[in-house]
Tab-separated table of C-alpha atoms and ligand atoms in Angstrom:
chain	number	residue	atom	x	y	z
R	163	UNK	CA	-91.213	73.496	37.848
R	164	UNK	CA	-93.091	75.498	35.585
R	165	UNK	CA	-95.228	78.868	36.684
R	166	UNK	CA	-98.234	77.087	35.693
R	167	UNK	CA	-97.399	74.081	37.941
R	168	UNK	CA	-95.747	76.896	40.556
R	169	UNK	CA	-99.952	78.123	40.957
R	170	UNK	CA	-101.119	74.700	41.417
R	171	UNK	CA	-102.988	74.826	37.746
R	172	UNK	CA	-101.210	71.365	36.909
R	173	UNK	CA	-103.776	69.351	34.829
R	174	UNK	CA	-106.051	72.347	33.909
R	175	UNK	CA	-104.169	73.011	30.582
R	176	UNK	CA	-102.064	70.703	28.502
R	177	UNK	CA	-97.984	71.253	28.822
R	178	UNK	CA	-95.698	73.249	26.850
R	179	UNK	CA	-96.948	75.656	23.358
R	180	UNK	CA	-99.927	73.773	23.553
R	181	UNK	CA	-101.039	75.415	26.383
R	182	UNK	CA	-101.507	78.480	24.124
R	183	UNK	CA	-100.532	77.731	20.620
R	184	UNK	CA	-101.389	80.975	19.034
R	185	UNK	CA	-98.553	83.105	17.447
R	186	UNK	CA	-100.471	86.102	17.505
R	187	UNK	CA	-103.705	87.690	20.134
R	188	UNK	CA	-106.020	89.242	18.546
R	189	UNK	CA	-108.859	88.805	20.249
R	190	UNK	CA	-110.889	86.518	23.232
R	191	UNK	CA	-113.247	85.389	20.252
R	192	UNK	CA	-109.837	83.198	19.187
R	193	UNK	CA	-109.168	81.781	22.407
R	194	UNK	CA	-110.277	78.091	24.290
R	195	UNK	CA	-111.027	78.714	28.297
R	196	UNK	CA	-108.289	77.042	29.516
R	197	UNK	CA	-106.076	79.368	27.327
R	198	UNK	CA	-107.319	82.532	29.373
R	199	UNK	CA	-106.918	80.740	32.272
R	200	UNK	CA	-103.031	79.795	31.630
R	201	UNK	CA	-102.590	83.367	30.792
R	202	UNK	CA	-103.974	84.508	33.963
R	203	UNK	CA	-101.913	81.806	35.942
R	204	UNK	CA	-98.793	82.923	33.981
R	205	UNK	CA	-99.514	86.845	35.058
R	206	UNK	CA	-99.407	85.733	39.245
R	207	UNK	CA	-96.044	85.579	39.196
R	208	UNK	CA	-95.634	89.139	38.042
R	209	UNK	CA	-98.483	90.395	40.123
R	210	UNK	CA	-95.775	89.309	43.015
R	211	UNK	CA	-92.868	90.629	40.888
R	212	UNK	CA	-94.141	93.691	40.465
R	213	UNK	CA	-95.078	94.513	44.208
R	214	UNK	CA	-91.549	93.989	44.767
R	215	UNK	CA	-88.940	96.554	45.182
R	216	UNK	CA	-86.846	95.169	42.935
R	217	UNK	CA	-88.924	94.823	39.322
R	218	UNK	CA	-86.754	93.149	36.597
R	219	UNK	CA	-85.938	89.785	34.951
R	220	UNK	CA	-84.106	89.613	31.361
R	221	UNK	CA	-86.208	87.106	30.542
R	222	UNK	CA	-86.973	88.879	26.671
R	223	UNK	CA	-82.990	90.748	26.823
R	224	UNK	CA	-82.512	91.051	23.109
R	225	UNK	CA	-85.838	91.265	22.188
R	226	UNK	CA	-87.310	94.950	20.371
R	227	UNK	CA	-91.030	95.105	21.450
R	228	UNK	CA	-92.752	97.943	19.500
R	229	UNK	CA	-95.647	99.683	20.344
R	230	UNK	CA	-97.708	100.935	17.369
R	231	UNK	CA	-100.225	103.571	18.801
R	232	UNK	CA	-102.912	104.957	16.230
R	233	UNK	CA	-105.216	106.125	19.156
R	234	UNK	CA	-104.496	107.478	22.231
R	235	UNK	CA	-104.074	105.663	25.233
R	236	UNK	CA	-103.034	106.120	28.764
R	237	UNK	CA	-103.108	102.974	30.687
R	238	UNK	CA	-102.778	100.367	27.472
R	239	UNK	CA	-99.736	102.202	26.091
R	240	UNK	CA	-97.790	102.891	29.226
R	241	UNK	CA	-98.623	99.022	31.188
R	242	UNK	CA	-97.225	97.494	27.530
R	243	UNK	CA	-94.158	99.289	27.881
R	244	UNK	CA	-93.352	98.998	31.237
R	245	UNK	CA	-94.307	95.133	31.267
R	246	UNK	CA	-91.668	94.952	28.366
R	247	UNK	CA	-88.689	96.905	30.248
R	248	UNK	CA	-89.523	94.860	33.150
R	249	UNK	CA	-89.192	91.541	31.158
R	250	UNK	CA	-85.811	93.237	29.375
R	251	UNK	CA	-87.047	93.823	25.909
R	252	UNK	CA	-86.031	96.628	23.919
R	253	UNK	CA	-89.168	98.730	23.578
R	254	UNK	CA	-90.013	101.753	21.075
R	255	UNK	CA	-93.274	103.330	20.950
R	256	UNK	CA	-94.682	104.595	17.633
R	257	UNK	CA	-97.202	107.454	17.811
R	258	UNK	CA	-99.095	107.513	14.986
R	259	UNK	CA	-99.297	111.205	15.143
R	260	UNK	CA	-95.759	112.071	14.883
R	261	UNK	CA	-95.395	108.611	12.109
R	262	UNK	CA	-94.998	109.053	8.754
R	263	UNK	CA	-98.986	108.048	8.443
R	264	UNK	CA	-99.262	111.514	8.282
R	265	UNK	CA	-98.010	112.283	5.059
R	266	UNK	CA	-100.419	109.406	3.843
R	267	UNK	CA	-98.882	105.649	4.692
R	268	UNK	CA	-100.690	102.998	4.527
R	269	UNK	CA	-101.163	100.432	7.463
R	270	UNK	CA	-99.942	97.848	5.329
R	271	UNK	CA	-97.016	99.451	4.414
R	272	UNK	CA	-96.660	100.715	7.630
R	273	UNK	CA	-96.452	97.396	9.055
R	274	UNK	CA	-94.007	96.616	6.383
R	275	UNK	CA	-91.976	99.100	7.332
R	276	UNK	CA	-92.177	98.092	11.086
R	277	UNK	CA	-91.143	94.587	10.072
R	278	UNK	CA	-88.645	95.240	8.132
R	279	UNK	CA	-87.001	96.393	11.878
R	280	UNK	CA	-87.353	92.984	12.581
R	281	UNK	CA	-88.990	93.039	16.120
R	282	UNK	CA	-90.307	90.463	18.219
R	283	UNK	CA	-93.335	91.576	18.827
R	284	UNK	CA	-95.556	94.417	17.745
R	285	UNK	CA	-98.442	95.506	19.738
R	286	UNK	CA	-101.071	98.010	18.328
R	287	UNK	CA	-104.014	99.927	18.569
R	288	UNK	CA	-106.119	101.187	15.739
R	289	UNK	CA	-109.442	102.797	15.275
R	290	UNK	CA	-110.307	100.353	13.019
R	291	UNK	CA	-111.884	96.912	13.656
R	292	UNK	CA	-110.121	94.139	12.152
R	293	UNK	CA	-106.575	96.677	11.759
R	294	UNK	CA	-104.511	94.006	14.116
R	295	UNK	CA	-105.134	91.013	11.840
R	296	UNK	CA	-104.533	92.953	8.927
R	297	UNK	CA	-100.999	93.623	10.534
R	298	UNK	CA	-100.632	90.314	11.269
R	299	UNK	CA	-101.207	88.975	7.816
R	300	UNK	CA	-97.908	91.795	7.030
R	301	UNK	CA	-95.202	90.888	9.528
R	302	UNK	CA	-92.998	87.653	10.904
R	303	UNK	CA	-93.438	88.321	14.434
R	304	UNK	CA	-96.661	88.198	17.319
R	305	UNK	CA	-99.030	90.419	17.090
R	306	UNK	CA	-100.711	91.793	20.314
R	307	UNK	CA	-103.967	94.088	19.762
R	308	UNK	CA	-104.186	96.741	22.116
R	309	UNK	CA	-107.416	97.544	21.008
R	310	UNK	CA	-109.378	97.527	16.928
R	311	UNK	CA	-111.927	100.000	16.536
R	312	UNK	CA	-115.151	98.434	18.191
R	313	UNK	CA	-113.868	94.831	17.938
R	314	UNK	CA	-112.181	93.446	20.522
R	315	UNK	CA	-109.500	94.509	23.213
R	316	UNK	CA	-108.658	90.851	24.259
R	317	UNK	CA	-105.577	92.070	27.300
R	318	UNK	CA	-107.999	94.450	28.701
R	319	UNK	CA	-110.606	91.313	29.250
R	320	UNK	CA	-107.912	89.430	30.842
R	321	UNK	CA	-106.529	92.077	33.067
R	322	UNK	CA	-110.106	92.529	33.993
R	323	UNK	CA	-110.456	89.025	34.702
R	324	UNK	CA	-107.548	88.777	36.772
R	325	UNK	CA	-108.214	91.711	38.519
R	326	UNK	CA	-111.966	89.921	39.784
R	327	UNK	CA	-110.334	86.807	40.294
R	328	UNK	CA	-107.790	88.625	43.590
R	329	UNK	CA	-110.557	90.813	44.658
R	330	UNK	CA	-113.356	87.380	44.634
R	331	UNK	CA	-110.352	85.832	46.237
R	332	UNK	CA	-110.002	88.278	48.943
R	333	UNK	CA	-113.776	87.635	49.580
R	334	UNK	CA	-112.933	84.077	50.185
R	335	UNK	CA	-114.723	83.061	46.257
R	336	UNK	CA	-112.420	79.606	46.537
R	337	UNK	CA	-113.492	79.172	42.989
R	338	UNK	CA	-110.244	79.757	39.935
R	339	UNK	CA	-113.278	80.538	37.533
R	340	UNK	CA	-116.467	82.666	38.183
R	341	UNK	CA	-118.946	80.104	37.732
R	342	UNK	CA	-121.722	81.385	39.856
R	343	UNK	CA	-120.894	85.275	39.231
R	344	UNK	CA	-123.476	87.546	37.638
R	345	UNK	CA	-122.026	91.002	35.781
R	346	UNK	CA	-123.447	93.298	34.892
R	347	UNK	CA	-121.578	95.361	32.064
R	348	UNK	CA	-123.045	98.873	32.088
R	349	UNK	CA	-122.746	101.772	29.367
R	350	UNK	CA	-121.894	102.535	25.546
R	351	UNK	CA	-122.146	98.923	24.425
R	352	UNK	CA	-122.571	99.357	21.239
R	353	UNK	CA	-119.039	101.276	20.404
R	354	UNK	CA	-117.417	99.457	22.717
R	355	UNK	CA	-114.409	96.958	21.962
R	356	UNK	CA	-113.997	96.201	26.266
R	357	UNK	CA	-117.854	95.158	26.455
R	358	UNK	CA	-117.232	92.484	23.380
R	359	UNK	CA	-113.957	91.622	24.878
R	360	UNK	CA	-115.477	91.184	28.607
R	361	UNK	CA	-118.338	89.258	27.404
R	362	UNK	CA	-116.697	86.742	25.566
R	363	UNK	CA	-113.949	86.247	28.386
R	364	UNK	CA	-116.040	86.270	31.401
R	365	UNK	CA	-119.194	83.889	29.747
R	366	UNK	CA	-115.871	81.542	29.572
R	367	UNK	CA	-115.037	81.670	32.724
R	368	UNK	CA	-118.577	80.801	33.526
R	369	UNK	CA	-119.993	84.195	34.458
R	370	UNK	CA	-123.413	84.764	33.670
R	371	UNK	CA	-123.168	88.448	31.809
R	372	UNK	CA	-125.995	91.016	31.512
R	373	UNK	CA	-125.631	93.810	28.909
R	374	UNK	CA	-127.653	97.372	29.801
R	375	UNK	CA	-127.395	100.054	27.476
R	376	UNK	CA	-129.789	102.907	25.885
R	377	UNK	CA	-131.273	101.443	23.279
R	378	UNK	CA	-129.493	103.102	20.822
R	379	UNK	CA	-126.390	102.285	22.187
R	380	UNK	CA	-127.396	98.314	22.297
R	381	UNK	CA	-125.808	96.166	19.480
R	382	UNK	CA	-128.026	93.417	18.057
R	383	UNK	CA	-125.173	91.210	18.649
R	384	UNK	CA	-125.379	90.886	22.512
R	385	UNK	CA	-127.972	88.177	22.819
R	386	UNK	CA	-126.570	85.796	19.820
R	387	UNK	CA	-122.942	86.231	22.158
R	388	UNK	CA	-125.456	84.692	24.821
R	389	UNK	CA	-125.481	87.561	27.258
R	390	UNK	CA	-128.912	89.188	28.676
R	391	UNK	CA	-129.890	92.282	27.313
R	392	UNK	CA	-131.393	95.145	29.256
R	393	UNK	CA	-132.068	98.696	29.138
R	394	UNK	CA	-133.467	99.556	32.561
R	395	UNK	CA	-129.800	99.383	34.769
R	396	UNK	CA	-131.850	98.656	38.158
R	397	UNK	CA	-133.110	95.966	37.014
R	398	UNK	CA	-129.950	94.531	35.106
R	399	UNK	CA	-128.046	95.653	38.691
R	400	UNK	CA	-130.320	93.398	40.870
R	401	UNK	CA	-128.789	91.314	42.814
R	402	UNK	CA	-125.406	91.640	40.512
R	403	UNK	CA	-122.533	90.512	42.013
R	404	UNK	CA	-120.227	93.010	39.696
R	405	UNK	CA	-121.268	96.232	38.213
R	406	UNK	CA	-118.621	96.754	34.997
R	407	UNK	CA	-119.109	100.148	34.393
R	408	UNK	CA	-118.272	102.125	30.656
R	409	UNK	CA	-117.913	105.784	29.065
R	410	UNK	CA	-119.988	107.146	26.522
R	411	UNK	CA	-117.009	106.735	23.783
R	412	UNK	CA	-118.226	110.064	21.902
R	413	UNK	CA	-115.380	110.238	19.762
R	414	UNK	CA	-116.976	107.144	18.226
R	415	UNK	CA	-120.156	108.266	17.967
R	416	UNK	CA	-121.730	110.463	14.193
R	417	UNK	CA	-125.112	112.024	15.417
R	418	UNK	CA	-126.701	112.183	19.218
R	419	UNK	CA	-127.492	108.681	21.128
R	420	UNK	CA	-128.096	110.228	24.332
R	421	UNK	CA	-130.345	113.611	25.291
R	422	UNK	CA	-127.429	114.393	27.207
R	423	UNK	CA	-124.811	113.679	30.138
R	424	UNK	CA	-127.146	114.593	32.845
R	425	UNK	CA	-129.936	112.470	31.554
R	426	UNK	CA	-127.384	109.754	30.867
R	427	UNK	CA	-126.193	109.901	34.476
R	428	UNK	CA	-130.055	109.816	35.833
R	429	UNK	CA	-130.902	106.856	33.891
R	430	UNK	CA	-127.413	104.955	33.590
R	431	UNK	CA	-124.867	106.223	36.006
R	432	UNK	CA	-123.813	104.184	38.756
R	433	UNK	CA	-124.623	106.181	41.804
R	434	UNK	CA	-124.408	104.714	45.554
R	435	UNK	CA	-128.353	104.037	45.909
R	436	UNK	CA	-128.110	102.238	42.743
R	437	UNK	CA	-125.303	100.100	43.675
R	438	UNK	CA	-127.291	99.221	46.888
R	439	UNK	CA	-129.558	97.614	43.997
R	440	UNK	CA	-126.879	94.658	43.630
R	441	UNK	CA	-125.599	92.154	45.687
R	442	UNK	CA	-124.359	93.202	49.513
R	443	UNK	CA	-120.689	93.306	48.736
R	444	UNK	CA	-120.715	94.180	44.547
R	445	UNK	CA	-117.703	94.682	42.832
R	446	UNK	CA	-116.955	97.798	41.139
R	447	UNK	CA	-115.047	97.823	37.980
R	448	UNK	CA	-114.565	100.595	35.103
R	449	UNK	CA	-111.784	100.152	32.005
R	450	UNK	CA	-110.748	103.534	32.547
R	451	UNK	CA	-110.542	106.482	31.360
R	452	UNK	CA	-113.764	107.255	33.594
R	453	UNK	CA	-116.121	110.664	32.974
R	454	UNK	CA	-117.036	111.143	36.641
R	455	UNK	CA	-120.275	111.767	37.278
R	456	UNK	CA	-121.418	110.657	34.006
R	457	UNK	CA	-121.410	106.664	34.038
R	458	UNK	CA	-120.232	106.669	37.781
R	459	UNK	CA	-120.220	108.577	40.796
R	460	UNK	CA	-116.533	109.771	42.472
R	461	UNK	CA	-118.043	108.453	45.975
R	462	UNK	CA	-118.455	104.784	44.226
R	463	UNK	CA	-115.484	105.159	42.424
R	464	UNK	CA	-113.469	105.695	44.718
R	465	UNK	CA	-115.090	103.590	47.364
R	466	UNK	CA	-112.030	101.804	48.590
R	467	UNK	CA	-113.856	98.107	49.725
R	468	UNK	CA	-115.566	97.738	46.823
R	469	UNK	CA	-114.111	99.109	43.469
R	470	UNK	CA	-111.180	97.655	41.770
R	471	UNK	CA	-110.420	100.105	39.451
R	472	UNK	CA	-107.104	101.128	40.515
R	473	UNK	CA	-106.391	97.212	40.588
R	474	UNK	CA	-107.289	96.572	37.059
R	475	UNK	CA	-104.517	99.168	36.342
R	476	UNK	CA	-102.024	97.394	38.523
R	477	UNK	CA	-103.421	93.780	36.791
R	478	UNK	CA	-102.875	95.151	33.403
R	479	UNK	CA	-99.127	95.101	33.514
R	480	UNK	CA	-99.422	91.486	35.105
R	481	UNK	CA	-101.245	90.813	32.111
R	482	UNK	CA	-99.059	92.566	29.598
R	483	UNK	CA	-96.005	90.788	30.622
R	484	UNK	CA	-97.497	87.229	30.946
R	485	UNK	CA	-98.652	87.803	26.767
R	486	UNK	CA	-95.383	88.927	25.823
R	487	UNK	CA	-93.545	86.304	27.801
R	488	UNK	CA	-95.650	83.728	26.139
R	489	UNK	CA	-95.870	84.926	22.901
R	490	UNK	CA	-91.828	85.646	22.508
R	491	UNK	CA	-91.474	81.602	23.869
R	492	UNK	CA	-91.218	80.183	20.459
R	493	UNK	CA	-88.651	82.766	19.465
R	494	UNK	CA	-86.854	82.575	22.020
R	495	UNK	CA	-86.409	78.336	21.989
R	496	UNK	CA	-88.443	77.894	25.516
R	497	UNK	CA	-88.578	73.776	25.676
R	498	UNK	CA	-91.937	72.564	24.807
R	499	UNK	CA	-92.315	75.423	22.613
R	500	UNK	CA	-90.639	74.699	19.546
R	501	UNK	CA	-87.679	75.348	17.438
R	502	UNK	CA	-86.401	78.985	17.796
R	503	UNK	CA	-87.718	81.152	15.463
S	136	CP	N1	-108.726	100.941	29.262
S	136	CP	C1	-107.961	101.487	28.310
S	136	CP	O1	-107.769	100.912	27.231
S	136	CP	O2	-107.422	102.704	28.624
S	136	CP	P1	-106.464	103.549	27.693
S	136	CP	O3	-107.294	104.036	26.536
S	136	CP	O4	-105.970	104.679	28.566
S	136	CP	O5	-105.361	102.661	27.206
């Protein structure tokens, strides 16, 4: 019996590599609905795994993951590599700042180089958009982005998703998708690579998505991706059923877009009168890392029956290991995925 099968998701995606036929993920822009939602049926079983004492399988034993790291990163970084060592893969981080891009290496010959290792997968982050592809293009193996620039950061949408999808659950949302659900995605829109990712993924999963922002932190973009554009957050928070909540990403940022913090909080932080704007029981969500008191409040954050931010964390290595399992199937001969690699 297959995992997907295991779930009860029989029917809702066709069998085998078909299920998700990509080699590489590189972003939710690439990706059909029912391919998110075999991912997030594959991650349930190590959401279960992982609250378990005992954490390991060799299902990838012989397998080199490697981490490729041009940015820095807490959660992304650390969930990849312990979703590998749980799965049994061999994994090796690369910090970019301790890599010979230092002495001036280009990405493609550093993927090159990385190749020439011969690993089974390589997942990276990069400041650039459209770095991961580029990659991609270089090396033999699946490519996981971990987050391009302000492009996309496709297993942060899904851990997201997944994360929703227990805590609707535990509200007794019957519903696999979120048909019905409105977001609303809060903060530095326009440099961010979560909001694009988030949009994309939960407008699939039949989420109705509203985008606030300053409006110089508002990409033109947001309306053609079919999401609702605002700028005053009470009124994009009424009646929301989820309040996604982002940092100012000021390392991205050449010049002022806001007066300042303070002002940003007044107008766009997520304080506890403003969540009473949404729905009764909103969800709180936030990608992490969080500047408390900025975009949200510590007594929201941390407000134990209705944000999920700790939860995403957990989610994320669920996530992880469900990509790497299914993107390492071909190479490792899985039936109904092909000839080894
Ligand atoms: N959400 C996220 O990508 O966090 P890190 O930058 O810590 O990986």
């Amino acid at each position: 019996m297959t995992s997907a099968e295991n779930h009860g998701a029989a029917g809702r995606y066709p069998t085998g590599s078909r299920a998700f036929p990509h080699r590489d993920l590189l972003a939710i822009g690439q990706l059909e609905r029912h391919e998110i939602l075999f991912l997030l049926d594959e991650a349930e079983q190590w959401v279960e795994m992982n609250r378990r004492a005992a954490k390991h399988v060799d299902l990838l034993a012989g397998l080199t993951v490697i981490n490729a790291f041009f940015e820095n990163s807490t959660r992304t970084l650390l969930s990849f590599e312990i979703a590998g060592k749980r799965l049994g893969a061999d994994v090796v981080n690369m910090h970019a700042a301790q890599s010979s891009v230092k002495k001036g290496e280009t990405l493609i010959d550093t993927a090159i180089t990385l190749n020439a290792m011969r690993p089974d997968a390589i997942v990276i982050r990069h400041g650039s958009s459209g770095a991961t592809a580029l990659i991609a293009d270089e090396v033999d193996c699946p490519v996981l982005n971990a987050g391009d620039g302000q492009h996309e950061h496709p297993t942060q949408a899904l851990l997201d998703a997944l994360a929703l999808r227990h805590a609707l659950r535990e509200r007794g949302h019957a519903a696999e998708d979120f048909t019905g659900l409105t977001v609303t995605i809060c903060g530095d829109v326009l440099h961010s690579r979560v909001a694009r990712s988030n949009v994309l993924c939960l407008q699939a999963m039949g989420a109705s998505v509203r985008v606030c922002s300053p409006p110089a932190l508002m990409p033109s973009h947001v309306e053609a991706m079919g999401a609702a554009a605002y700028t005053d957050f009470d009124e994009a928070l009424a009646g929301a059923d989820v309040a996604m909540m982002l940092r100012l990403q000021t390392e991205r940022m050449s010049g002022q877009f806001v007066p300042s913090p303070r002002e940003y909080h007044h107008l766009y932080g997520l304080t506890a009168a403003r969540l009473a704007k949404a729905a009764p029981d909103a969800i709180v969500m936030h990608p992490g890392p969080m500047n408390r008191g900025v975009e949200i409040d510590s007594d929201v954050a941390d407000m134990l029956d209705r944000s999920i931010i700790t939860r995403q964390v957990e989610m994320g290595v669920a996530i992880r290991m469900a990509c790497l399992d299914v993107l390492t199937r071909r190479r490792r001969g899985v039936e109904g995925w092909g000839e080894k690699a």
